Coordinates of C-alpha atoms in Angstrom, one line a residue:
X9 CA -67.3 -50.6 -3.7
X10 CA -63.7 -49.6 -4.6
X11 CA -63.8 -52.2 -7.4
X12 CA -67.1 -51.3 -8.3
X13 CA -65.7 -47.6 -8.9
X14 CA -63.0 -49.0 -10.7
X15 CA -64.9 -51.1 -13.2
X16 CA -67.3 -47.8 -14.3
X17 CA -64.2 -45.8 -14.5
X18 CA -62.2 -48.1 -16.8
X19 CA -65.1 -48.8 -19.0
X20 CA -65.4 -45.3 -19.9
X21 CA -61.7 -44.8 -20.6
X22 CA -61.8 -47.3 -22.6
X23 CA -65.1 -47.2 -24.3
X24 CA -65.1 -46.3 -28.2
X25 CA -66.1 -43.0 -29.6
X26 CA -69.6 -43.1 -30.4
X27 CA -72.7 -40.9 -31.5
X28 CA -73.6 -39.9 -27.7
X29 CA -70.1 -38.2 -27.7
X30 CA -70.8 -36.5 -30.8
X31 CA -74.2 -35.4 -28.9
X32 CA -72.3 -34.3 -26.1
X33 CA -70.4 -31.9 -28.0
X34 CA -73.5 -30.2 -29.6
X35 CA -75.1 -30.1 -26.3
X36 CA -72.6 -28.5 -24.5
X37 CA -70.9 -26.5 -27.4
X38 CA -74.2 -24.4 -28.5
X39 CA -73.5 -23.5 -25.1
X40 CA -70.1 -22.0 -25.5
X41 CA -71.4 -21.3 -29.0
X42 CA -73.8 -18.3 -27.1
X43 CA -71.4 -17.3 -24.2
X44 CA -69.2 -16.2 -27.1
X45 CA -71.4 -14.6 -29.2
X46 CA -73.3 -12.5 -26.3
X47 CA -69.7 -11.8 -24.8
X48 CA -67.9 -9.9 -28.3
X49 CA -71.0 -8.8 -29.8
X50 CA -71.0 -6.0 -27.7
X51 CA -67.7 -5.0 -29.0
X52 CA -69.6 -4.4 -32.4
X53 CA -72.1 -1.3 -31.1
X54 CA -70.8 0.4 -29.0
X55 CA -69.6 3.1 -31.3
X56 CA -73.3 2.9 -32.5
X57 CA -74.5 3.4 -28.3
X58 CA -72.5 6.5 -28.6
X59 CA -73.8 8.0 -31.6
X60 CA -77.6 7.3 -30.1
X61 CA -76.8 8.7 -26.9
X62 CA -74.0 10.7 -26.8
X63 CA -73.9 12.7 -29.6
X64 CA -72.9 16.5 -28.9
X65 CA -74.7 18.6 -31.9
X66 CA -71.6 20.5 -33.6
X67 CA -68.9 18.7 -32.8
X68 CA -66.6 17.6 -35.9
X69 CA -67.0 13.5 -34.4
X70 CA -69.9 11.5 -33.9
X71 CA -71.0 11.1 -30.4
X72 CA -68.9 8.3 -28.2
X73 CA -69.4 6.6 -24.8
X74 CA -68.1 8.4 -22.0
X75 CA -64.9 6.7 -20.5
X76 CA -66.6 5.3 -17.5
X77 CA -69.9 4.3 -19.4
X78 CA -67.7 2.0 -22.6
X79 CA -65.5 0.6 -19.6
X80 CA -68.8 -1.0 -17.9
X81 CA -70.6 -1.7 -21.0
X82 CA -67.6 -3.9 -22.2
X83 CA -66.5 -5.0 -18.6
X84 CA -69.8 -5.8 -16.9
X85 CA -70.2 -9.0 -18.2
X86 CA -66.8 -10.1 -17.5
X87 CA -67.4 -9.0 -14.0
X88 CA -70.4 -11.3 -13.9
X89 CA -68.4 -14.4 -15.7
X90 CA -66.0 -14.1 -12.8
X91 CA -68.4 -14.4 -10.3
X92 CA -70.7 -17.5 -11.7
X93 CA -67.6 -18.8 -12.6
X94 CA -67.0 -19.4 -8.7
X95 CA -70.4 -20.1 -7.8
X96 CA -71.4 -22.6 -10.4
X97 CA -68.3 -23.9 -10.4
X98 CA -68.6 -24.9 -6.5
X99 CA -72.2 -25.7 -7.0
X100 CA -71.7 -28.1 -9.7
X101 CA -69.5 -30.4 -7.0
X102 CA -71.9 -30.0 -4.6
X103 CA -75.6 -30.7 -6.5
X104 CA -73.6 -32.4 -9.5
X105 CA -73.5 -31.2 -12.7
X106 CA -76.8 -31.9 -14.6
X107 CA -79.1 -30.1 -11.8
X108 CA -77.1 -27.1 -12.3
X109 CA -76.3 -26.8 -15.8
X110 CA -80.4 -25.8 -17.0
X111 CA -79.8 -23.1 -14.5
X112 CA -76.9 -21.5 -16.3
X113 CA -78.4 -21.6 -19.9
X114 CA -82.1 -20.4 -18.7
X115 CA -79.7 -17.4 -17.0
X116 CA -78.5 -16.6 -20.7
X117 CA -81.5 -16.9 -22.4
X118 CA -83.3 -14.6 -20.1
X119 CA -80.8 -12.1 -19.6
X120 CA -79.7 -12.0 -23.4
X121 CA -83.2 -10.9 -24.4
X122 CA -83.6 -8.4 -21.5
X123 CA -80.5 -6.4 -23.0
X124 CA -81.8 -5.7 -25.8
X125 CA -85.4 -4.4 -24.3
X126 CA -82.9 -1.6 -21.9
X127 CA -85.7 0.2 -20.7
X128 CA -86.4 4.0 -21.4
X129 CA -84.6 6.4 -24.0
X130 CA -83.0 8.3 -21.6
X131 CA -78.9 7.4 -22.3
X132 CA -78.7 6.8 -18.1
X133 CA -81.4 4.5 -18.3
X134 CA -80.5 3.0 -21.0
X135 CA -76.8 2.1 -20.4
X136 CA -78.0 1.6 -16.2
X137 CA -80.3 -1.3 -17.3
X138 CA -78.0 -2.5 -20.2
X139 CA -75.1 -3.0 -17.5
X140 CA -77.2 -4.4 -15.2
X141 CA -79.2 -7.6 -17.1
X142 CA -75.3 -8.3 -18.9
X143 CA -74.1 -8.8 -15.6
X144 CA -76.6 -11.8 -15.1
X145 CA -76.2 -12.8 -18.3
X146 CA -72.4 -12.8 -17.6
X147 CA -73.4 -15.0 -14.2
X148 CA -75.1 -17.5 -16.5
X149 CA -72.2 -17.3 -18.8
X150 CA -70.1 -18.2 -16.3
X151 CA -71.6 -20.8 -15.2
X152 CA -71.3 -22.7 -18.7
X153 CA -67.3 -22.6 -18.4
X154 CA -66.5 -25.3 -15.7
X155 CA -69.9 -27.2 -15.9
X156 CA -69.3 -28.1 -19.8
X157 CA -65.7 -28.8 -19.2
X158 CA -66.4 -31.1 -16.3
X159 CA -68.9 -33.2 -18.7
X160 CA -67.6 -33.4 -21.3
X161 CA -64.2 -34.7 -19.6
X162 CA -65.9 -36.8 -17.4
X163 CA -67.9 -38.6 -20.4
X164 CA -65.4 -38.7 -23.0
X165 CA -62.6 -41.4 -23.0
X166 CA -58.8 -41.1 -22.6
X167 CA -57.9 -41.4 -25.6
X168 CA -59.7 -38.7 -27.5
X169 CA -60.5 -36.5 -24.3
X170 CA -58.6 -33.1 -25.3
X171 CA -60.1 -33.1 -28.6
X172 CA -63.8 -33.3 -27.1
X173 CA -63.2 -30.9 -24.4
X174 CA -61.3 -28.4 -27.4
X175 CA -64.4 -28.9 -29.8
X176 CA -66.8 -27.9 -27.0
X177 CA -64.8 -24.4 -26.6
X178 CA -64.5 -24.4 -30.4
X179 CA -67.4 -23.2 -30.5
X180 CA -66.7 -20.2 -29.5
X181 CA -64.9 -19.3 -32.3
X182 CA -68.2 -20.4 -34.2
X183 CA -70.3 -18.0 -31.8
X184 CA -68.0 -15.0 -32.7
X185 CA -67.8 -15.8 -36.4
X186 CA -72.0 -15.8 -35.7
X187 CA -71.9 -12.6 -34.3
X188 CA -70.1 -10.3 -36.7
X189 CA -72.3 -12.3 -39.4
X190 CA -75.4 -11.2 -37.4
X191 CA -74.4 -7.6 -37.3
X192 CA -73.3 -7.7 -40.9
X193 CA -76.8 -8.7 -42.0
X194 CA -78.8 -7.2 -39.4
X195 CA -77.0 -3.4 -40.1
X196 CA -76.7 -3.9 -44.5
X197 CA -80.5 -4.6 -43.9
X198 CA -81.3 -1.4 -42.0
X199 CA -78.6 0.7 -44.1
X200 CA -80.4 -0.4 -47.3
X201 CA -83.8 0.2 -45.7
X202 CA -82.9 3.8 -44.2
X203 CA -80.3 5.3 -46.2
X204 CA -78.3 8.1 -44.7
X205 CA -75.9 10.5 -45.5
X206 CA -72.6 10.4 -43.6
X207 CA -71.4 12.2 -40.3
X208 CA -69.7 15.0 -42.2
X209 CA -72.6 15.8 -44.6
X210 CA -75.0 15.8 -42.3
X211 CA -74.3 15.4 -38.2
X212 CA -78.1 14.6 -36.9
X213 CA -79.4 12.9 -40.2
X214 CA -76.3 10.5 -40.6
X215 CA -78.2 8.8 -37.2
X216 CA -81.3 7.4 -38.2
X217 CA -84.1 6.5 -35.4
X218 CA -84.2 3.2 -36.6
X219 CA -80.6 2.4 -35.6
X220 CA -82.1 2.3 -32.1
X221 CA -83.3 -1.1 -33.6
X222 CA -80.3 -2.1 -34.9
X223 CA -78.2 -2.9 -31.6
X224 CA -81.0 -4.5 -29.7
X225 CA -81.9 -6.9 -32.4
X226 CA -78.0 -8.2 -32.5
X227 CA -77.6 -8.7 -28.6
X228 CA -80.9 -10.4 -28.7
X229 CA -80.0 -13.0 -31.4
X230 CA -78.0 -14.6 -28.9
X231 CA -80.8 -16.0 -26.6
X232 CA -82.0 -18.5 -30.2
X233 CA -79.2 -21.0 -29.9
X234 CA -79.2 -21.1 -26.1
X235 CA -82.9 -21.6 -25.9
X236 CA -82.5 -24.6 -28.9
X237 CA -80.6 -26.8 -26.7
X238 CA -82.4 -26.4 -23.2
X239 CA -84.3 -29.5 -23.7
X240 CA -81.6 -31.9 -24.5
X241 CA -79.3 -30.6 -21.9
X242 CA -81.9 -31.7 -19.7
X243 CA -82.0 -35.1 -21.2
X244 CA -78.2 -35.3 -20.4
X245 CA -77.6 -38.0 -17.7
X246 CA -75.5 -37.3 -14.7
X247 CA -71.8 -38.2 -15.1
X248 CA -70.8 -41.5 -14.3
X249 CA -67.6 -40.0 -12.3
X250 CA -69.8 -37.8 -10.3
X251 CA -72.4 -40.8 -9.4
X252 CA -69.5 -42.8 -8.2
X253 CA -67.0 -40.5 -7.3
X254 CA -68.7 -37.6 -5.3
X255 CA -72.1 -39.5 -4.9
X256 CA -70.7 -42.7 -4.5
X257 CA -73.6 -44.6 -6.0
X258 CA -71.3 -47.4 -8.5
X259 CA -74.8 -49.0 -9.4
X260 CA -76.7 -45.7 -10.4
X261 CA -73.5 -44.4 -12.2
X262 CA -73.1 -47.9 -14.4
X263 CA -77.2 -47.6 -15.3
X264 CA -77.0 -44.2 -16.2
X265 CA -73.6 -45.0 -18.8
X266 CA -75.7 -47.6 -20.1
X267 CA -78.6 -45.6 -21.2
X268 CA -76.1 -43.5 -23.4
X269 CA -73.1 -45.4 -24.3
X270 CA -72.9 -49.1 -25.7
X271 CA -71.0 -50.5 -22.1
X272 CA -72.7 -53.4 -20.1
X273 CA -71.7 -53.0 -16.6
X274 CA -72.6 -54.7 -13.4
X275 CA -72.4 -53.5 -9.9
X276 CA -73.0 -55.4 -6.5
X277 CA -73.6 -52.0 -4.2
X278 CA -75.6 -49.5 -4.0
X279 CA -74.2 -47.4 -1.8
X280 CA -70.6 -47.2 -0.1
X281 CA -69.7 -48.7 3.1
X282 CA -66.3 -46.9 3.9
X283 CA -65.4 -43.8 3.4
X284 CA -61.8 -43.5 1.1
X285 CA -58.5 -42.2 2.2
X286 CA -58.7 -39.4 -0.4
X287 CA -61.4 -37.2 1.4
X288 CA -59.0 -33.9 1.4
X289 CA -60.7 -31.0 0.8
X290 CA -60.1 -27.5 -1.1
X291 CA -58.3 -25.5 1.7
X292 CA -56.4 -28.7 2.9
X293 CA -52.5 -29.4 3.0
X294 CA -52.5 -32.8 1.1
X295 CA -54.3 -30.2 -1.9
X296 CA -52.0 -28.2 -1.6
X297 CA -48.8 -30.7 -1.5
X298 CA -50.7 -32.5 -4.4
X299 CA -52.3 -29.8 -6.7
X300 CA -51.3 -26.2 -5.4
X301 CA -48.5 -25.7 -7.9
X302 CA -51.0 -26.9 -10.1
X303 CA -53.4 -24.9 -9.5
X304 CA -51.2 -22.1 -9.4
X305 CA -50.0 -23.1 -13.2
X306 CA -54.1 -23.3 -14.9
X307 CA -54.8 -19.9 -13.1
X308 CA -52.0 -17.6 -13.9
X309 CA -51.5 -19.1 -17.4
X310 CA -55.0 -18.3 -18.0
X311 CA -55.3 -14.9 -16.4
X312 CA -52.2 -13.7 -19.0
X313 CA -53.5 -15.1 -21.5
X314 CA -56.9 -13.5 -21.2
X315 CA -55.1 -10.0 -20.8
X316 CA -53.7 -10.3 -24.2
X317 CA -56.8 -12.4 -25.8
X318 CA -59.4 -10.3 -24.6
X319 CA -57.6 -6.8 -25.3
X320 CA -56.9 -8.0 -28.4
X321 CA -60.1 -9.0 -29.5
X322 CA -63.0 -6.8 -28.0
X323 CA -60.6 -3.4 -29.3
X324 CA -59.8 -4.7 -33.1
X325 CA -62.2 -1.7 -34.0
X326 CA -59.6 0.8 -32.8
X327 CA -56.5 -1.0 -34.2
X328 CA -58.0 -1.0 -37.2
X329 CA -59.3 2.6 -37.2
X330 CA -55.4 2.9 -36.4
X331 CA -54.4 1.9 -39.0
X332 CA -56.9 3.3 -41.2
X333 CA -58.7 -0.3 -42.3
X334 CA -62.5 1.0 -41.3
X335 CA -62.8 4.7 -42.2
X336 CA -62.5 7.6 -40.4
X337 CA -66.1 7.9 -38.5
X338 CA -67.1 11.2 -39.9
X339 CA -66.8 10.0 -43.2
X340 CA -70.0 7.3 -42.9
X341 CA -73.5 7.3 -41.1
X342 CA -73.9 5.1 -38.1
X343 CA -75.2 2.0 -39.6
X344 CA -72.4 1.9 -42.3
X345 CA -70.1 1.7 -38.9
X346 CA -72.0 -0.8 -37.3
X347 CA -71.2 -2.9 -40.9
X348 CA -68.0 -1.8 -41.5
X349 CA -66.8 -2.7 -38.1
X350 CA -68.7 -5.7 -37.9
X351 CA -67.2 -7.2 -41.5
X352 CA -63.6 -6.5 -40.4
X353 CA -64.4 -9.0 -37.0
X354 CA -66.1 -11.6 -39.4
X355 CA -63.3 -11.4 -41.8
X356 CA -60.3 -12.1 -38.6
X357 CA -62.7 -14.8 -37.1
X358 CA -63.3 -16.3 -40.5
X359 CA -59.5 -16.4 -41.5
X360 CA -57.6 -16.7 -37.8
X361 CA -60.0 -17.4 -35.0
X362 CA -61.8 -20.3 -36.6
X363 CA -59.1 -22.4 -37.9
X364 CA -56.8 -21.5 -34.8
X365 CA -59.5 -23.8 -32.7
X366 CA -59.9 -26.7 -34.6
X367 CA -56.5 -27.0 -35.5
X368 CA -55.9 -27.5 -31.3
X369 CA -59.1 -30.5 -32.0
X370 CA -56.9 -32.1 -34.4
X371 CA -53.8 -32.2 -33.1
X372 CA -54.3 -31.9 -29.2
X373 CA -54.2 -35.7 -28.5
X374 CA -51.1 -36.0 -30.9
X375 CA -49.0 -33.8 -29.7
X376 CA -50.4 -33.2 -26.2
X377 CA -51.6 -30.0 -24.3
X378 CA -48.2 -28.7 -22.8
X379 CA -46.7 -28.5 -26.5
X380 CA -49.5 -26.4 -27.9
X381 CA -49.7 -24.2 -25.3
X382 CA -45.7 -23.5 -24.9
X383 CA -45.8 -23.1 -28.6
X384 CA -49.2 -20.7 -28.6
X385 CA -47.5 -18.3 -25.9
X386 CA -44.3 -18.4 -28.0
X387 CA -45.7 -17.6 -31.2
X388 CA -47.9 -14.9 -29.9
X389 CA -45.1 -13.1 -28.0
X390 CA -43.1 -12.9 -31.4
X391 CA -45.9 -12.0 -33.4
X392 CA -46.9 -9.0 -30.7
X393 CA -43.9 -7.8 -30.7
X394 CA -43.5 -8.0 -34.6
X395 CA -46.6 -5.3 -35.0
X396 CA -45.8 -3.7 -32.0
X397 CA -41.5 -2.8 -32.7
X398 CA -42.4 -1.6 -36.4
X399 CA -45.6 -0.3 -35.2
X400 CA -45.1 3.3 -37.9
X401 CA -44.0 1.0 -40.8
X402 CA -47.4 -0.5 -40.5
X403 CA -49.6 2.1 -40.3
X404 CA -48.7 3.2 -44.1
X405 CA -51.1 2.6 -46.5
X406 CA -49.4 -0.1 -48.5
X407 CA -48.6 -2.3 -45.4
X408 CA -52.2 -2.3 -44.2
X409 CA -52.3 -5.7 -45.2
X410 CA -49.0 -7.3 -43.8
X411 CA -50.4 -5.6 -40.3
X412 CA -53.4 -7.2 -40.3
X413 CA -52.1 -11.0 -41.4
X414 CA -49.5 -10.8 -38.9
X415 CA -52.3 -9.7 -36.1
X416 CA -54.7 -12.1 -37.6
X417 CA -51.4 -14.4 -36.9
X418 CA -51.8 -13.8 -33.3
X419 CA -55.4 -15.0 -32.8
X420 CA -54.3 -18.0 -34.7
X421 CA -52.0 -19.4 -32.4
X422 CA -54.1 -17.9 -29.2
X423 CA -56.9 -20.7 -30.7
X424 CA -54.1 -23.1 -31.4
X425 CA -52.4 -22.4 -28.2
X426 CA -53.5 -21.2 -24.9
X427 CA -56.8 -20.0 -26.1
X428 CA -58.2 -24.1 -25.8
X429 CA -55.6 -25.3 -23.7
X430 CA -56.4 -23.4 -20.4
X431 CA -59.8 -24.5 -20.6
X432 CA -59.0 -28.3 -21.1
X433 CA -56.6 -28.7 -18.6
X434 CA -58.1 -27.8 -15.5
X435 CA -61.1 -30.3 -16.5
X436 CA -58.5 -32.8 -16.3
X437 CA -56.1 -32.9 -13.6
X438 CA -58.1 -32.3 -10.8
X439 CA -60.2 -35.0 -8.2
X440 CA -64.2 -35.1 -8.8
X441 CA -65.8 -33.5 -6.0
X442 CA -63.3 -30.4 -7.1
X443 CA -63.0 -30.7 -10.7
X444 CA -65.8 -28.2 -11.2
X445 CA -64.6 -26.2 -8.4
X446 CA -60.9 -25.8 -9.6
X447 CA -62.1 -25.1 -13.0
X448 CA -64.1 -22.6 -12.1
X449 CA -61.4 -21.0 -9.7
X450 CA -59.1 -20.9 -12.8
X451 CA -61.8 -20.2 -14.9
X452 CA -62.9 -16.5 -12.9
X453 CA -58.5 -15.9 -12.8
X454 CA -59.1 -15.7 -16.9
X455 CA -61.8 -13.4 -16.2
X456 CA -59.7 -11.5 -14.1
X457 CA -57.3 -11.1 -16.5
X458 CA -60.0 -10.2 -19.5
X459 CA -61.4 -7.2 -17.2
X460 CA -58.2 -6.4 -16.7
X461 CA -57.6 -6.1 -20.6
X462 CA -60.7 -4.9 -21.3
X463 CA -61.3 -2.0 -18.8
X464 CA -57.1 -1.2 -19.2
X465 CA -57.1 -1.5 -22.7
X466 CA -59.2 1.2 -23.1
X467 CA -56.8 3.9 -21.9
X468 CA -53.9 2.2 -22.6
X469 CA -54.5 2.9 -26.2
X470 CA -55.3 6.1 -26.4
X471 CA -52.4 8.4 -27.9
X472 CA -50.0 9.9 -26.1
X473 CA -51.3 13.3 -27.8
X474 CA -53.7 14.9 -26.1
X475 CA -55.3 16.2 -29.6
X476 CA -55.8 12.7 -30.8
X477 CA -57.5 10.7 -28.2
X478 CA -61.3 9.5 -28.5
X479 CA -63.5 12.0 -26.5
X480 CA -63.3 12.1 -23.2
X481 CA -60.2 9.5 -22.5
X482 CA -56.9 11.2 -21.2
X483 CA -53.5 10.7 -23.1
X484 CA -52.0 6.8 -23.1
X485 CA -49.6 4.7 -23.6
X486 CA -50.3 4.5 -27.5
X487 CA -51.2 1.3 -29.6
X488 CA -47.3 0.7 -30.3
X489 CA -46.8 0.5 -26.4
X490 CA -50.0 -1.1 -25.8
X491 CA -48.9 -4.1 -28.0
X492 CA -45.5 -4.3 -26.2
X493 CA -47.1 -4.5 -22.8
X494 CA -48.9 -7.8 -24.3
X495 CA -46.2 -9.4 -25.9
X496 CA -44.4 -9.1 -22.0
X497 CA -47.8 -10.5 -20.7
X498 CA -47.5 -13.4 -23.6
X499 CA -43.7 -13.9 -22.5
X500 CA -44.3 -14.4 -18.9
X501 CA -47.6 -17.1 -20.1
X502 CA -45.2 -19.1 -21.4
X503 CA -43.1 -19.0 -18.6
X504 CA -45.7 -20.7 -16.2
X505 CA -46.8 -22.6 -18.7
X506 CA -43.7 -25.3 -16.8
X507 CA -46.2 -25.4 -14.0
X508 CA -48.9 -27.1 -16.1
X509 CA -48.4 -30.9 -16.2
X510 CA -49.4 -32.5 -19.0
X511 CA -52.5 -35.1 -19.4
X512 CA -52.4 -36.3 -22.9
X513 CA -53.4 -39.8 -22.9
X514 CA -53.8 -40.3 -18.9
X515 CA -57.2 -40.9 -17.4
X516 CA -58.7 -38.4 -14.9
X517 CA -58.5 -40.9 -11.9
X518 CA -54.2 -40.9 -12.7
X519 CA -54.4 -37.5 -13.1
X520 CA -55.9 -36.7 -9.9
X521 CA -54.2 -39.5 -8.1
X522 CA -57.9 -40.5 -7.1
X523 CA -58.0 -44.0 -7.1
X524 CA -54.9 -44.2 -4.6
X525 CA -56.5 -45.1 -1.9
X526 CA -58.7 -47.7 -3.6
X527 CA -56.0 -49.3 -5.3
X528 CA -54.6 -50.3 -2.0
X529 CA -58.2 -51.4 -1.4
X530 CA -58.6 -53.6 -4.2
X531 CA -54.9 -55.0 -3.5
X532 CA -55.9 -55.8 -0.3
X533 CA -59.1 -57.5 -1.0
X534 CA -57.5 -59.8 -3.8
X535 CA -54.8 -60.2 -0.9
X536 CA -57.9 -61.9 1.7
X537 CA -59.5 -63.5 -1.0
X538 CA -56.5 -65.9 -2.3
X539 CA -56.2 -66.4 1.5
X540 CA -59.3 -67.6 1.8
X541 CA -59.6 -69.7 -1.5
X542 CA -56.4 -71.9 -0.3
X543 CA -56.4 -75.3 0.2
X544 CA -55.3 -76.7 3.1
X545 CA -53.4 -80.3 2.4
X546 CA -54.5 -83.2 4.4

């Protein structure tokens, strides 16, 4: 059986790229393509929520979520991406990945469109039922993370493995890109349709009742992609390595390759007689001799890095109200901010976010994952600390546009940097039956670290002047401080980044030290068989 497992593994390592890879890709990247868009589209109305709901009739700004309400609108869904995260993750090892993938994307696809029909008009309601379906939708979200790593590393081949795994999270940058071009059309379509005048002129006119339509129809959109691919990701065959890895069925794991990919293999057993040497589990001392530094290296290098990423990225409406690139809100109606905020997020995904990811595609098998990362951390430590150290030269007018290159800088190297390379990793270096478990495990640390960013973030920024901060928030740190606090968080990323060991070019089975025990296995049986073929002279 060893050699039976040894002869399906091989042949994918070594099979050539074909279309069923390309197939792959889609399948599991629309995917990742809706986790991202239903995860930061959020970020572009909530200052619309708060002019619906919240809006106090004769005060000089339009109405804003409460600090308690904008920190579960934004962090709910993370909450619910930790914990499928964990659950699907451990699930996928134990039912194996295809039986638990549909689950996940049906999640999305229901929850995404139950967001946007938040029952009643009442603002408790409203928000109460908001918070609660994003949470499931997060749960499905988080399912998506380790299951499409796993696949995707456990079809693809060694030689072109990092780029797979990176263009299945590359979508995300696509699914963000997606969503500020969403709310771009979606609110130029209403502002066109119901014209208003701004805050200022008018405090209860500048909020049409139509906006009401606006936000629902752009969490919504999300559920379109997600439901596309439902019926090819249950055409997807279960991976070879789980068939004859964690299910130990050699024969079922060679027919299933063959359907999909050009390889002709042959296997003598079904099923397994002996039960291999390398049956430690999770919460054992041989993990944690093997893999515990590891582990230790994919979760905290991806729980700083999703501080900075996720601060950075759901709160680029306040730095650039900071720094006076969307208007001051009194000064348009609330569909104008819906478009205004939403162009500015287009424009940074378009320019930074995008490229960022599929530069990591194109270069991650060159130059390996360890490089990319190291040089991601470094470049975004400098870059934080360049916005953050000058912060007052760049919030005059005629350096508007160096700040926002140099921050557009920083989600550049995040995308080619830490951004893809946490996610590929932990798809990579870890045994079968725990591959999905681990991933998900440093998966949900991430997660940790983005509600972390996202509910801290949110004081954090406020100004240190009591006069200036949004409604209802107490005094912060300030932006300037805010940004040095990341650049520390960057600093100390590429610090454990040592702790990662680096995969480029290895196959999973040498990365995991798997095949160990049935190397000695195969040995031995060569060993008995030469014995038994000698001749004996006369």
């Amino acid at each position: 059986m060893a050699n039976d497992n040894l002869k399906v593994l091989n042949a994918l390592d070594i099979a050539k790229t074909q279309w069923y890879h390309f197939t792959a890709i889609v399948i599991a990247g629309m995917g990742f393509f809706t986790d991202a868009y239903d995860l930061f589209c959020i970020s572009l109305v909530t200052k619309l929520l708060g002019r619906i709901y919240y809006h106090d009739y004769g005060d000089d700004k339009p109405g804003s979520l409460p600090p308690n309400v904008s920190a579960a609108v934004n962090g709910v869904a993370f909450c619910g991406t930790l914990a499928g995260q964990l659950f699907f993750g451990w699930l996928g090892d134990k039912m194996g990945r295809k039986k638990v993938y549909g689950m996940t994307l049906m999640l999305m696809v229901i929850c995404s469109i139950a967001s946007g029909l938040s029952f009643s008009s009442e603002p408790t309601a409203v928000m109460a039922t908001l918070c609660f379906f994003r949470f499931w939708l997060g749960f499905g979200i988080g399912g998506d993370y380790p299951l499409s790593a796993t696949i995707m590393s456990e079809y693809a081949n060694k030689k072109t493995r990092g780029a797979f795994i990176a263009a299945v999270f590359a979508m995300q940058g696509f699914g963000i890109l997606t969503g500020g071009m969403v709310a771009c059309i979606v609110s130029a379509a209403f502002k066109s349709k119901f014209p208003a005048p701004a805050y200022e002129v008018d405090q209860l006119g500048s909020t049409v009742p139509e906006a009401d339509y606006v936000w629902r129809i752009i969490l919504m959109f999300g559920s379109i992609p997600a439901l596309m691919t439902y019926y090819w990701r249950m055409k997807m065959p279960e991976t070879a390595r789980y068939t004859a890895l964690v299910a130990k069925n050699a024969k079922q794991a060679a027919a299933d390759m063959s359907k999909v990919l050009q390889v002709e293999l042959e296997t003598d057993q079904e099923k397994p007689s002996e039960t291999r040497k390398n049956e430690f589990g999770l919460f054992s001392k041989q993990f944690l001799q093997r893999h515990g530094l590891h582990l230790l290296g994919t979760t905290s290098t991806w729980f700083l890095l999703d501080i900075a990423f996720y601060s950075q990225n759901l709160f680029q409406k306040d730095i650039f109200s900071a720094i006076g690139w969307i208007p001051p809100a009194k000064t348009m109606n609330a569909i104008q901010e819906v478009f205004k905020i939403s162009r500015a997020q287009t424009l940074i995904a378009l320019c930074s976010t995008v490229p960022g990811y599929w530069f990591t595609v194109f270069f991650i098998d060159r130059i390996g994952r360890f490089a990319i990362q190291l040089m991601g951390f470094f470049f975004m430590t400098v870059f934080m600390f360049a916005l953050a150290i000058p912060y007052h030269h760049w919030t005059q007018k005629e350096n508007r546009i160096g700040f926002v290159i140099i921050y557009a800088l920083t989600f550049f190297f995040a995308n080619f940097g830490p951004n893809a390379t946490t996610f590929v990793v932990p798809a990579e270096i870890f045994p079968a039956r725990l591959r999905s478990t681990c991933h998900g495990i440093s998966a949900a640390s991430g997660k940790a670290g983005a509600i972390i960013g996202a509910f801290g973030f949110l004081y954090a920024a406020q100004s240190q002047d009591s006069s200036k901060t949004d409604k209802g928030y107490p005094p912060g740190i300030g932006v300037k401080n805010s940004l040095i606090v990341l650049g520390v968080v960057n600093c100390l990323g590429m610090l454990f980044t040592f702790l990662v060991p680096e995969s480029n070019g290895k196959s999973l089975e040498e990365m995991s030290r798997e095949n160990e025990g049935e190397d000695e296995e195969v040995v031995e049986m060569d060993h008995v068989r030469a014995h038994e073929n000698r001749t004996v002279p006369v």
